[in-house]
Coordinates of C-alpha atoms in Angstrom, one line a residue:
S161 CA 57.7 -46.1 16.0
L162 CA 60.7 -48.3 16.7
N163 CA 59.3 -51.0 14.3
L164 CA 59.3 -48.5 11.4
L165 CA 62.9 -47.6 12.1
E166 CA 64.0 -51.2 12.4
D167 CA 62.3 -52.2 9.1
E168 CA 64.8 -51.2 6.4
A169 CA 62.0 -51.3 3.7
T170 CA 60.1 -48.3 5.3
P171 CA 60.9 -44.7 4.5
Q172 CA 61.8 -44.3 8.2
G173 CA 64.1 -47.3 8.1
K174 CA 65.8 -46.1 5.0
A175 CA 66.2 -42.6 6.4
I176 CA 67.7 -43.7 9.7
R177 CA 70.2 -45.9 7.9
W178 CA 71.2 -43.1 5.6
I179 CA 71.7 -40.8 8.6
V180 CA 74.0 -43.2 10.5
C181 CA 75.8 -44.8 7.6
D182 CA 75.9 -42.4 4.6
D183 CA 75.2 -38.8 5.7
S184 CA 78.7 -37.4 6.3
I185 CA 77.3 -34.3 8.1
S186 CA 75.2 -36.3 10.6
V187 CA 77.9 -38.9 11.0
Q188 CA 80.4 -36.2 12.0
L189 CA 78.0 -34.8 14.6
L190 CA 77.2 -38.2 16.0
E191 CA 80.9 -39.2 16.2
N192 CA 81.7 -36.1 18.1
Q193 CA 79.1 -36.5 20.8
D194 CA 80.2 -35.2 24.2
P195 CA 80.9 -38.3 26.3
A196 CA 80.0 -36.5 29.5
T197 CA 76.7 -34.9 28.5
G198 CA 75.7 -36.9 25.5
N199 CA 75.1 -33.7 23.5
L200 CA 76.1 -33.3 19.9
P201 CA 78.3 -30.4 18.8
K202 CA 76.4 -27.2 18.1
Q203 CA 75.6 -26.0 14.5
K204 CA 77.4 -22.9 13.4
H205 CA 74.4 -20.6 13.8
G206 CA 71.4 -22.9 13.5
F207 CA 67.8 -21.9 12.9
R208 CA 65.6 -19.3 14.6
L209 CA 63.0 -21.7 15.9
G210 CA 64.9 -25.0 15.9
G211 CA 67.9 -23.5 17.6
D212 CA 71.6 -24.4 17.1
A213 CA 71.8 -27.8 18.8
G214 CA 73.5 -30.5 16.7
E215 CA 70.5 -32.8 17.5
A216 CA 68.2 -30.4 15.7
Q217 CA 70.2 -30.6 12.5
V218 CA 70.3 -34.4 12.5
I219 CA 66.5 -34.5 13.1
R220 CA 65.9 -32.0 10.3
R221 CA 68.0 -34.1 7.9
Y222 CA 66.2 -37.2 9.0
I223 CA 62.8 -35.7 8.4
L224 CA 63.8 -34.5 4.9
A225 CA 65.2 -37.9 4.1
V226 CA 61.9 -39.6 5.2
F227 CA 60.0 -37.1 3.0
S228 CA 62.2 -38.0 0.0
Y229 CA 61.9 -41.8 0.5
S230 CA 58.2 -41.7 1.2
T231 CA 57.4 -39.7 -1.9
S232 CA 59.6 -41.9 -4.1
K233 CA 57.7 -45.0 -3.1
V234 CA 57.5 -46.6 -6.6
S235 CA 60.2 -44.8 -8.5
P236 CA 62.8 -42.0 -7.9
W237 CA 61.9 -38.3 -8.6
N238 CA 62.7 -37.0 -12.0
D239 CA 65.2 -34.7 -10.5
S240 CA 66.7 -35.4 -7.1
L241 CA 67.0 -31.7 -6.3
N242 CA 70.1 -32.5 -4.3
F243 CA 68.1 -34.3 -1.7
L244 CA 70.2 -36.8 0.3
S245 CA 73.4 -35.1 -0.7
A246 CA 75.6 -36.2 2.2
D247 CA 78.1 -33.4 2.0
L248 CA 75.7 -30.6 1.4
H249 CA 73.9 -28.6 4.1
E250 CA 70.1 -29.2 3.9
C251 CA 69.6 -25.6 2.8
N252 CA 71.4 -26.5 -0.4
W253 CA 69.1 -29.4 -1.2
H254 CA 67.6 -27.6 -4.3
K255 CA 68.1 -26.8 -7.9
N256 CA 67.7 -23.3 -9.4
Y257 CA 65.2 -23.3 -12.2
T258 CA 64.9 -20.3 -14.5
R259 CA 61.3 -19.9 -15.6
S260 CA 58.3 -17.7 -15.2
N261 CA 56.5 -18.9 -12.0
F262 CA 54.5 -16.6 -9.8
P263 CA 55.4 -15.5 -7.2
F264 CA 59.1 -16.2 -7.7
G265 CA 59.5 -14.6 -11.1
D266 CA 62.2 -16.0 -13.3
F267 CA 64.3 -17.4 -10.5
D268 CA 62.8 -20.4 -8.8
P269 CA 64.8 -22.5 -6.2
V270 CA 63.0 -25.9 -6.4
G271 CA 63.5 -28.1 -3.3
V272 CA 64.6 -26.8 0.1
S273 CA 65.8 -23.2 0.3
C274 CA 66.6 -21.0 3.3
Q275 CA 66.7 -17.3 4.1
D276 CA 68.8 -15.5 6.7
E277 CA 67.5 -13.8 9.8
L278 CA 68.9 -10.3 9.0
D279 CA 68.0 -9.2 5.5
G280 CA 66.2 -12.2 3.9
N281 CA 69.1 -13.2 1.6
M282 CA 69.1 -16.8 0.4
L283 CA 71.5 -19.0 2.4
L284 CA 73.1 -22.3 1.4
D285 CA 74.1 -23.1 5.0
D286 CA 74.2 -21.6 8.4
Y287 CA 78.0 -21.1 8.5
Q288 CA 78.0 -17.3 8.5
Y289 CA 74.4 -16.3 9.5
P290 CA 71.5 -17.8 11.5
V291 CA 68.7 -19.2 9.3
E292 CA 65.3 -17.4 9.7
F293 CA 63.3 -20.1 7.9
M294 CA 63.3 -22.8 5.2
M295 CA 60.9 -23.3 2.3
V296 CA 60.0 -26.6 0.7
N297 CA 59.0 -25.7 -2.9
I298 CA 58.5 -28.5 -5.5
R299 CA 56.3 -26.8 -8.0
I300 CA 57.6 -28.7 -11.0
V301 CA 56.6 -32.0 -12.7
N302 CA 58.9 -34.2 -10.6
D303 CA 56.9 -37.4 -10.3
M304 CA 56.6 -37.4 -6.5
N305 CA 54.8 -40.7 -5.7
G306 CA 53.5 -42.0 -2.4
P307 CA 52.2 -40.2 0.7
L308 CA 53.4 -37.2 2.7
P309 CA 54.9 -38.8 5.8
P310 CA 53.8 -37.6 9.3
E311 CA 57.4 -36.6 10.0
I312 CA 57.0 -33.6 7.8
G313 CA 54.8 -32.1 10.5
Y314 CA 57.9 -31.6 12.7
L315 CA 59.7 -29.3 10.3
M316 CA 59.2 -26.4 12.7
D317 CA 61.4 -24.1 10.8
C318 CA 59.5 -24.6 7.5
R319 CA 57.8 -21.4 6.5
S320 CA 56.2 -22.5 3.2
L321 CA 55.2 -25.9 1.8
M322 CA 54.4 -25.9 -2.0
L323 CA 53.7 -29.0 -4.0
E324 CA 52.4 -28.8 -7.6
N325 CA 51.9 -31.1 -10.6
H326 CA 52.5 -34.5 -8.9
L327 CA 50.0 -36.9 -10.3
R328 CA 51.2 -39.9 -8.1
L329 CA 51.1 -38.3 -4.7
T330 CA 48.7 -40.2 -2.4
G331 CA 46.9 -39.9 0.9
P332 CA 45.8 -37.0 3.0
L333 CA 47.8 -34.2 4.6
P334 CA 49.4 -35.5 7.8
Q335 CA 47.6 -34.7 11.1
T336 CA 51.0 -33.7 12.5
M337 CA 51.0 -30.5 10.4
G338 CA 49.6 -28.7 13.4
N339 CA 53.1 -28.9 14.9
M340 CA 54.6 -26.7 12.2
A341 CA 54.9 -23.6 14.4
G342 CA 56.7 -21.5 11.7
L343 CA 54.4 -22.4 8.8
F344 CA 53.2 -19.3 6.9
S345 CA 51.7 -20.7 3.7
V346 CA 50.6 -24.0 2.2
A347 CA 50.0 -24.4 -1.5
L348 CA 48.9 -27.7 -3.1
L349 CA 48.0 -27.4 -6.7
L350 CA 47.4 -29.7 -9.7
N351 CA 48.1 -32.9 -7.9
G352 CA 46.7 -36.4 -8.6
P353 CA 43.5 -38.4 -8.1
N354 CA 44.7 -40.3 -5.1
F355 CA 45.9 -37.2 -3.1
G356 CA 43.6 -35.6 -0.6
G357 CA 41.4 -36.2 2.4
A358 CA 40.2 -34.4 5.5
L359 CA 42.2 -31.3 6.2
P360 CA 43.8 -31.5 9.7
S361 CA 41.9 -29.4 12.2
S362 CA 45.2 -28.5 13.8
L363 CA 46.2 -26.7 10.5
F364 CA 43.6 -24.0 11.3
Q365 CA 45.0 -23.5 14.8
L366 CA 48.5 -22.5 13.8
N367 CA 49.0 -18.9 15.0
Y368 CA 51.5 -17.9 12.2
L369 CA 49.7 -19.4 9.2
N370 CA 48.6 -16.8 6.7
T371 CA 47.6 -18.7 3.5
I372 CA 46.1 -22.1 2.6
H373 CA 45.8 -22.6 -1.1
I374 CA 44.5 -25.9 -2.4
Q375 CA 43.4 -25.8 -6.1
D376 CA 42.8 -28.0 -9.1
N377 CA 43.7 -31.3 -7.4
L378 CA 42.1 -34.4 -8.9
G379 CA 41.4 -36.3 -5.6
K380 CA 37.8 -36.9 -4.7
N381 CA 38.1 -37.1 -0.9
W382 CA 38.8 -33.6 0.2
S383 CA 36.8 -32.2 3.2
L384 CA 37.0 -29.6 5.8
P385 CA 36.9 -30.7 9.5
A386 CA 33.5 -30.5 11.1
N387 CA 34.8 -28.7 14.2
V388 CA 37.8 -26.5 14.9
Q389 CA 38.6 -24.6 18.0
V390 CA 39.9 -21.5 16.4
G391 CA 41.9 -19.3 18.7
D392 CA 41.6 -15.5 19.0
D393 CA 45.2 -15.1 17.8
T394 CA 44.8 -16.9 14.4
Q395 CA 46.4 -15.0 11.6
L396 CA 44.9 -16.8 8.6
E397 CA 44.1 -14.2 5.9
R398 CA 43.7 -16.3 2.7
L399 CA 41.7 -19.6 2.4
L400 CA 41.5 -20.8 -1.2
L401 CA 40.0 -24.2 -1.9
V402 CA 39.3 -23.9 -5.6
R403 CA 38.2 -26.5 -8.1
N404 CA 38.7 -29.6 -5.9
S405 CA 36.0 -31.9 -4.7
F406 CA 35.3 -30.5 -1.3
A407 CA 31.9 -31.6 -0.2
G408 CA 29.5 -31.3 2.8
I409 CA 28.3 -28.0 4.4
I410 CA 30.4 -24.9 4.8
P411 CA 31.3 -25.3 8.5
P412 CA 30.2 -22.4 10.8
W413 CA 33.7 -22.3 12.5
I414 CA 35.0 -20.6 9.4
A415 CA 33.4 -17.4 10.7
K416 CA 35.8 -17.4 13.6
L417 CA 38.7 -16.7 11.3
K418 CA 38.6 -13.0 12.1
Q419 CA 41.6 -12.0 10.0
L420 CA 40.4 -13.7 6.9
Q421 CA 40.5 -11.4 3.8
T422 CA 40.1 -13.9 1.0
L423 CA 37.7 -16.8 1.2
D424 CA 37.4 -18.7 -2.1
L425 CA 35.5 -22.0 -2.0
S426 CA 34.5 -21.9 -5.7
M427 CA 33.9 -24.9 -8.0
N428 CA 33.5 -27.6 -5.4
N429 CA 30.5 -29.7 -4.1
F430 CA 29.6 -27.7 -0.9
Q431 CA 25.9 -28.0 -0.2
G432 CA 23.3 -26.7 2.2
A433 CA 22.8 -23.2 3.3
I434 CA 25.3 -20.4 3.4
P435 CA 25.9 -20.1 7.2
E436 CA 24.4 -17.0 8.7
T437 CA 27.6 -16.6 10.7
I438 CA 29.6 -15.9 7.5
G439 CA 28.5 -12.3 8.1
D440 CA 30.9 -12.2 11.1
L441 CA 33.9 -12.2 8.7
S442 CA 34.5 -8.5 9.3
S443 CA 37.8 -8.4 7.5
V444 CA 36.9 -10.3 4.3
K445 CA 37.4 -8.5 1.0
Y446 CA 36.9 -11.3 -1.5
L447 CA 34.2 -14.0 -0.9
N448 CA 33.7 -16.5 -3.7
L449 CA 31.2 -19.4 -3.4
L450 CA 30.7 -19.8 -7.2
G451 CA 29.8 -23.2 -8.6
N452 CA 28.7 -25.3 -5.6
N453 CA 25.4 -26.8 -4.6
L454 CA 24.3 -24.2 -2.1
T455 CA 20.6 -23.9 -1.5
E456 CA 18.1 -21.9 0.6
S457 CA 18.2 -18.1 0.8
I458 CA 21.1 -15.6 0.7
P459 CA 21.7 -14.7 4.3
S460 CA 21.0 -11.1 5.2
S461 CA 24.0 -11.2 7.5
L462 CA 26.2 -10.6 4.4
G463 CA 25.3 -7.0 4.8
K464 CA 27.7 -6.9 7.7
L465 CA 30.7 -7.5 5.5
S466 CA 31.8 -3.8 5.7
E467 CA 35.2 -4.4 3.9
I468 CA 33.9 -6.5 1.0
D469 CA 35.1 -5.8 -2.5
A470 CA 33.8 -8.9 -4.4
L471 CA 30.8 -11.1 -3.4
I472 CA 30.4 -14.0 -5.8
L473 CA 27.5 -16.4 -5.2
G474 CA 26.7 -17.5 -8.8
E475 CA 26.0 -21.0 -10.2
N476 CA 24.3 -22.4 -7.1
A477 CA 20.7 -23.1 -6.3
L478 CA 20.0 -20.2 -4.0
Q479 CA 16.4 -19.2 -3.7
G480 CA 14.2 -16.3 -2.6
E481 CA 15.0 -12.6 -2.6
L482 CA 18.0 -10.5 -3.0
P483 CA 18.7 -9.2 0.6
A484 CA 18.2 -5.5 0.9
S485 CA 21.1 -5.6 3.4
I486 CA 23.5 -6.0 0.5
G487 CA 22.8 -2.4 -0.4
T488 CA 24.7 -1.3 2.7
L489 CA 28.0 -2.6 1.3
R490 CA 29.6 0.7 0.2
T491 CA 32.9 -0.8 -0.8
L492 CA 31.4 -3.6 -3.0
Q493 CA 32.8 -3.5 -6.6
L494 CA 31.6 -6.9 -7.9
L495 CA 28.3 -8.7 -7.1
D496 CA 27.5 -12.0 -8.8
V497 CA 24.3 -13.8 -8.0
G498 CA 23.8 -15.2 -11.5
S499 CA 22.6 -18.7 -12.4
N500 CA 20.5 -19.3 -9.2
E501 CA 16.8 -19.5 -8.5
L502 CA 16.2 -15.9 -7.2
T503 CA 12.7 -14.5 -7.7
S504 CA 12.6 -10.9 -6.3
T505 CA 12.9 -7.4 -7.6
I506 CA 16.2 -5.5 -7.2
P507 CA 16.0 -3.9 -3.7
S508 CA 15.8 -0.1 -3.7
S509 CA 18.8 -0.1 -1.2
F510 CA 21.0 -1.1 -4.1
A511 CA 21.0 2.5 -5.1
N512 CA 23.6 3.0 -2.3
L513 CA 26.1 0.7 -4.0
E514 CA 28.2 3.6 -5.1
S515 CA 31.4 1.6 -5.7
L516 CA 29.8 -1.2 -7.7
K517 CA 31.4 -1.7 -11.1
Y518 CA 30.3 -5.3 -12.1
L519 CA 26.8 -6.7 -11.6
V520 CA 25.9 -10.2 -12.6
L521 CA 22.2 -11.1 -12.2
E522 CA 21.8 -13.4 -15.3
S523 CA 19.8 -16.7 -15.4
N524 CA 17.4 -16.1 -12.5
S525 CA 13.7 -15.2 -12.3
L526 CA 14.2 -11.7 -11.1
N527 CA 11.6 -9.1 -12.2
G528 CA 10.5 -5.5 -12.0
T529 CA 12.3 -2.5 -13.4
V530 CA 16.0 -1.8 -13.3
D531 CA 15.6 1.9 -12.4
V532 CA 17.7 1.6 -9.3
L533 CA 20.8 0.9 -11.5
E534 CA 20.8 4.5 -12.6
S535 CA 22.3 5.5 -9.3
M536 CA 25.3 3.2 -9.8
K537 CA 27.7 5.8 -11.3
N538 CA 30.7 3.4 -11.5
L539 CA 28.8 0.5 -13.1
T540 CA 30.6 -0.8 -16.2
V541 CA 29.5 -4.4 -16.6
L542 CA 25.8 -5.3 -16.4
L543 CA 24.7 -8.9 -17.1
T544 CA 20.9 -9.5 -16.7
R545 CA 20.3 -12.1 -19.4
S546 CA 17.4 -14.6 -18.9
N547 CA 15.3 -12.9 -16.3
S548 CA 11.9 -11.2 -16.4
F549 CA 12.9 -7.6 -16.0
S550 CA 10.6 -5.1 -17.7
G551 CA 10.0 -1.4 -18.5
A552 CA 12.4 1.0 -20.0
L553 CA 16.1 1.2 -19.3
P554 CA 16.8 4.3 -17.2
D555 CA 18.1 7.3 -19.2
G556 CA 21.1 7.8 -17.0
L557 CA 22.4 4.3 -17.1
F558 CA 26.2 4.2 -17.4
S559 CA 26.3 8.0 -17.6
G560 CA 28.8 8.3 -14.7
T561 CA 31.6 6.2 -16.2
S562 CA 34.2 6.6 -18.8
D563 CA 35.5 3.1 -18.7
N564 CA 34.6 0.4 -21.2
V565 CA 31.0 -0.7 -20.8
V566 CA 29.7 -4.3 -21.3
V567 CA 26.0 -5.0 -21.3
D568 CA 24.0 -8.2 -21.7
I569 CA 20.3 -7.6 -21.2
G570 CA 19.0 -10.3 -23.6
D571 CA 15.9 -12.5 -23.0
N572 CA 14.0 -10.1 -20.7
K573 CA 10.9 -7.9 -21.2
F574 CA 12.5 -4.5 -21.7
T575 CA 10.5 -1.9 -23.7
D576 CA 10.8 1.5 -25.4
E577 CA 14.1 2.8 -26.8
L578 CA 17.7 2.4 -25.7
P579 CA 18.7 5.3 -23.3
T580 CA 20.1 8.4 -25.0
S581 CA 23.3 8.0 -23.0
F582 CA 24.1 4.9 -25.0
A583 CA 24.3 7.0 -28.2
N584 CA 27.1 9.1 -26.7
M585 CA 29.3 6.3 -25.3
S586 CA 32.4 5.7 -27.4
Y587 CA 33.4 3.2 -24.8
L588 CA 30.3 0.9 -25.3
V589 CA 32.4 -2.2 -26.3
S590 CA 29.6 -4.8 -26.1
L591 CA 25.8 -4.6 -26.1
F592 CA 23.6 -7.7 -26.2
G593 CA 19.9 -7.0 -26.2
P594 CA 18.0 -9.6 -28.2
K595 CA 14.8 -11.3 -27.2
N596 CA 13.2 -8.3 -25.6
S597 CA 10.2 -6.0 -26.5
F598 CA 12.1 -2.8 -27.5
A599 CA 10.3 -0.4 -29.9
D600 CA 11.0 -0.6 -33.6
N601 CA 14.3 1.2 -34.5
A602 CA 15.1 1.5 -30.8
T603 CA 18.8 1.5 -31.5
Q604 CA 20.3 4.8 -32.7
S605 CA 22.9 4.7 -35.5
S606 CA 25.5 6.2 -33.2
V607 CA 25.2 3.1 -31.0
C608 CA 26.1 0.9 -33.9
D609 CA 29.0 3.2 -34.8
N610 CA 30.3 3.2 -31.2
S611 CA 30.0 -0.5 -30.3
T612 CA 32.6 -3.1 -30.8
L613 CA 30.1 -5.9 -30.5
L614 CA 26.4 -5.3 -30.9
V615 CA 23.5 -7.7 -31.1
M616 CA 19.8 -6.6 -30.9
D617 CA 16.5 -7.9 -32.3
C618 CA 16.3 -7.1 -36.0
D619 CA 13.2 -4.9 -35.8
A620 CA 14.8 -2.9 -33.0
C621 CA 18.1 -2.2 -34.9
E622 CA 18.2 -1.2 -38.6
C623 CA 21.9 -0.4 -38.3
C624 CA 23.1 -3.7 -36.8
D625 CA 25.5 -5.8 -38.8
V626 CA 24.2 -8.9 -36.9
C627 CA 20.7 -9.1 -35.4
C628 CA 18.3 -11.7 -34.0
D629 CA 15.4 -12.4 -36.3
G630 CA 13.7 -14.9 -34.1
E631 CA 14.9 -17.8 -36.3
N632 CA 18.7 -17.7 -36.3
D633 CA 19.4 -19.3 -32.9
G634 CA 23.1 -18.8 -33.4
V635 CA 22.6 -15.1 -33.1
C636 CA 19.7 -14.9 -30.7
D637 CA 21.3 -17.2 -28.2
F638 CA 24.9 -16.1 -28.7
Q639 CA 26.3 -15.5 -25.2
L640 CA 29.6 -14.3 -23.9
D641 CA 31.1 -16.1 -20.9
G642 CA 30.5 -13.4 -18.3
R643 CA 32.8 -14.9 -15.8
A644 CA 35.7 -15.1 -18.3
V645 CA 35.0 -11.4 -19.2
L646 CA 35.4 -10.6 -15.5
G647 CA 38.6 -12.5 -15.0
Y648 CA 37.4 -14.9 -12.4
D649 CA 40.3 -17.3 -13.2
C650 CA 42.6 -14.7 -11.5
G651 CA 40.8 -15.0 -8.2
A652 CA 41.1 -12.0 -5.9
W653 CA 43.2 -10.3 -8.6
Y654 CA 40.2 -10.4 -11.0
E655 CA 40.4 -6.7 -11.8
Y656 CA 43.7 -7.2 -13.5
C657 CA 42.2 -9.8 -15.8
V658 CA 38.9 -8.1 -16.9
R659 CA 38.7 -8.4 -20.7
G660 CA 39.2 -5.3 -22.9
A661 CA 37.9 -4.2 -26.3
D662 CA 40.1 -6.7 -28.2
Y663 CA 38.3 -9.6 -26.7
F664 CA 34.9 -8.3 -27.8
A665 CA 36.2 -7.5 -31.3
E666 CA 37.3 -11.1 -31.7
A667 CA 33.9 -12.3 -30.4
G668 CA 32.2 -10.0 -32.9
N669 CA 34.2 -11.4 -35.8
E670 CA 33.3 -14.9 -34.6
L671 CA 29.6 -14.1 -34.6
L672 CA 29.8 -12.3 -38.0
S673 CA 31.6 -15.4 -39.5
Y674 CA 28.9 -17.6 -38.1
T675 CA 26.1 -15.6 -39.7
I676 CA 27.9 -15.6 -43.1
L677 CA 28.5 -19.3 -42.9
Y678 CA 24.9 -20.3 -41.9

């Protein structure tokens, strides 16, 4: 408003005074205004969306100046990053950092950077080539302090907004961000306790937006909008809201994001039921709802996720049965329903999960046999600890794989001997089977020889270096972090982070040291 511009104490007032008094590039354009038309001289080539009008450059520099003043409310940034450099084109308002920082590699231009329209080369100005887009990347500890101003929503040529490690940022994202027609990705990570709020509904209506990544922020006021009119032409593929404090229900409108391939809402405070409509996400490959307060039953509509690779529903309060419809997911490689309140048997339809590699069922009240697992020829990780499974393990379990195998079947009611296939597996890196009802000497000596980390009940394993005798709680209750084993911290790239044999060897040494010590 005019009042903000007139008040020289506001970011807007400071910015307009810098434009007309100190910014040599803007002053030159303003002084050469055409007296007949009132137009400013054109830029050399300009920007793809913003055009080449001189007015567009003055406005762009004003917006970036407001952004700088607003986020240095209490004190200046640690590094100015060339912001407010009056003789530099705004594409040169950055510093080049050399460091390892995904996805930039060792070269990381921090601040405002631009790329050309022809071959994607980095540009410091528009003097030789038109600019395709700009990026605002401040992913360093730079002590930005204060709110993001609404003016930032009018950077229509901004393709990417990335802010990370700013503990004194405040307030929500501006509602004006729905005007950023060229925005492709937003990444807000590791920011402070006073930053956050309701995400603008208009953000989800941007046609070009591909990725929203909000993770590990300390603010307590994050929320999704209750209603969003999602258009048919939305291109959002990745929605990651991880380890924040998002609360409320998972809104049904998310199911209208038809291009969504990654949906990660893990480690928040979402509550209520998983919406039945989530099965309409026909393109989703990675769905992670781990560590919320979700209740009621697992919707059978998940069986419609025909492209799904990873389905992670663990650490909630989900009840009832495992839906038989999950057995139709032929592309599924990871299924985690551990640490819930499920009470059924494993559906016979799970025999059709021919691609499944990783199965986490631990800490429920599931029961019956696990015979159906014998058909899962690619299974390499099985975690069923703390259920009520019973009967013998099927003879053909893990017989179809040559990858490293990790098994935790402790605290169930399994009987008889270990399958003969276990004795022939040189790649059985970890086997936890204590607190069961296996027969005496159920563990063949070759299993002991082949396993990197092995824990069984003492009467079921004469050859074990470490065993559970019913008294030594440190051994009987020793438990690996299954989600660390499966590389959950790497998100949709979890398969690149699955732990290998060295991890289990180290855990085995830790357990052996414990038994010697106590």
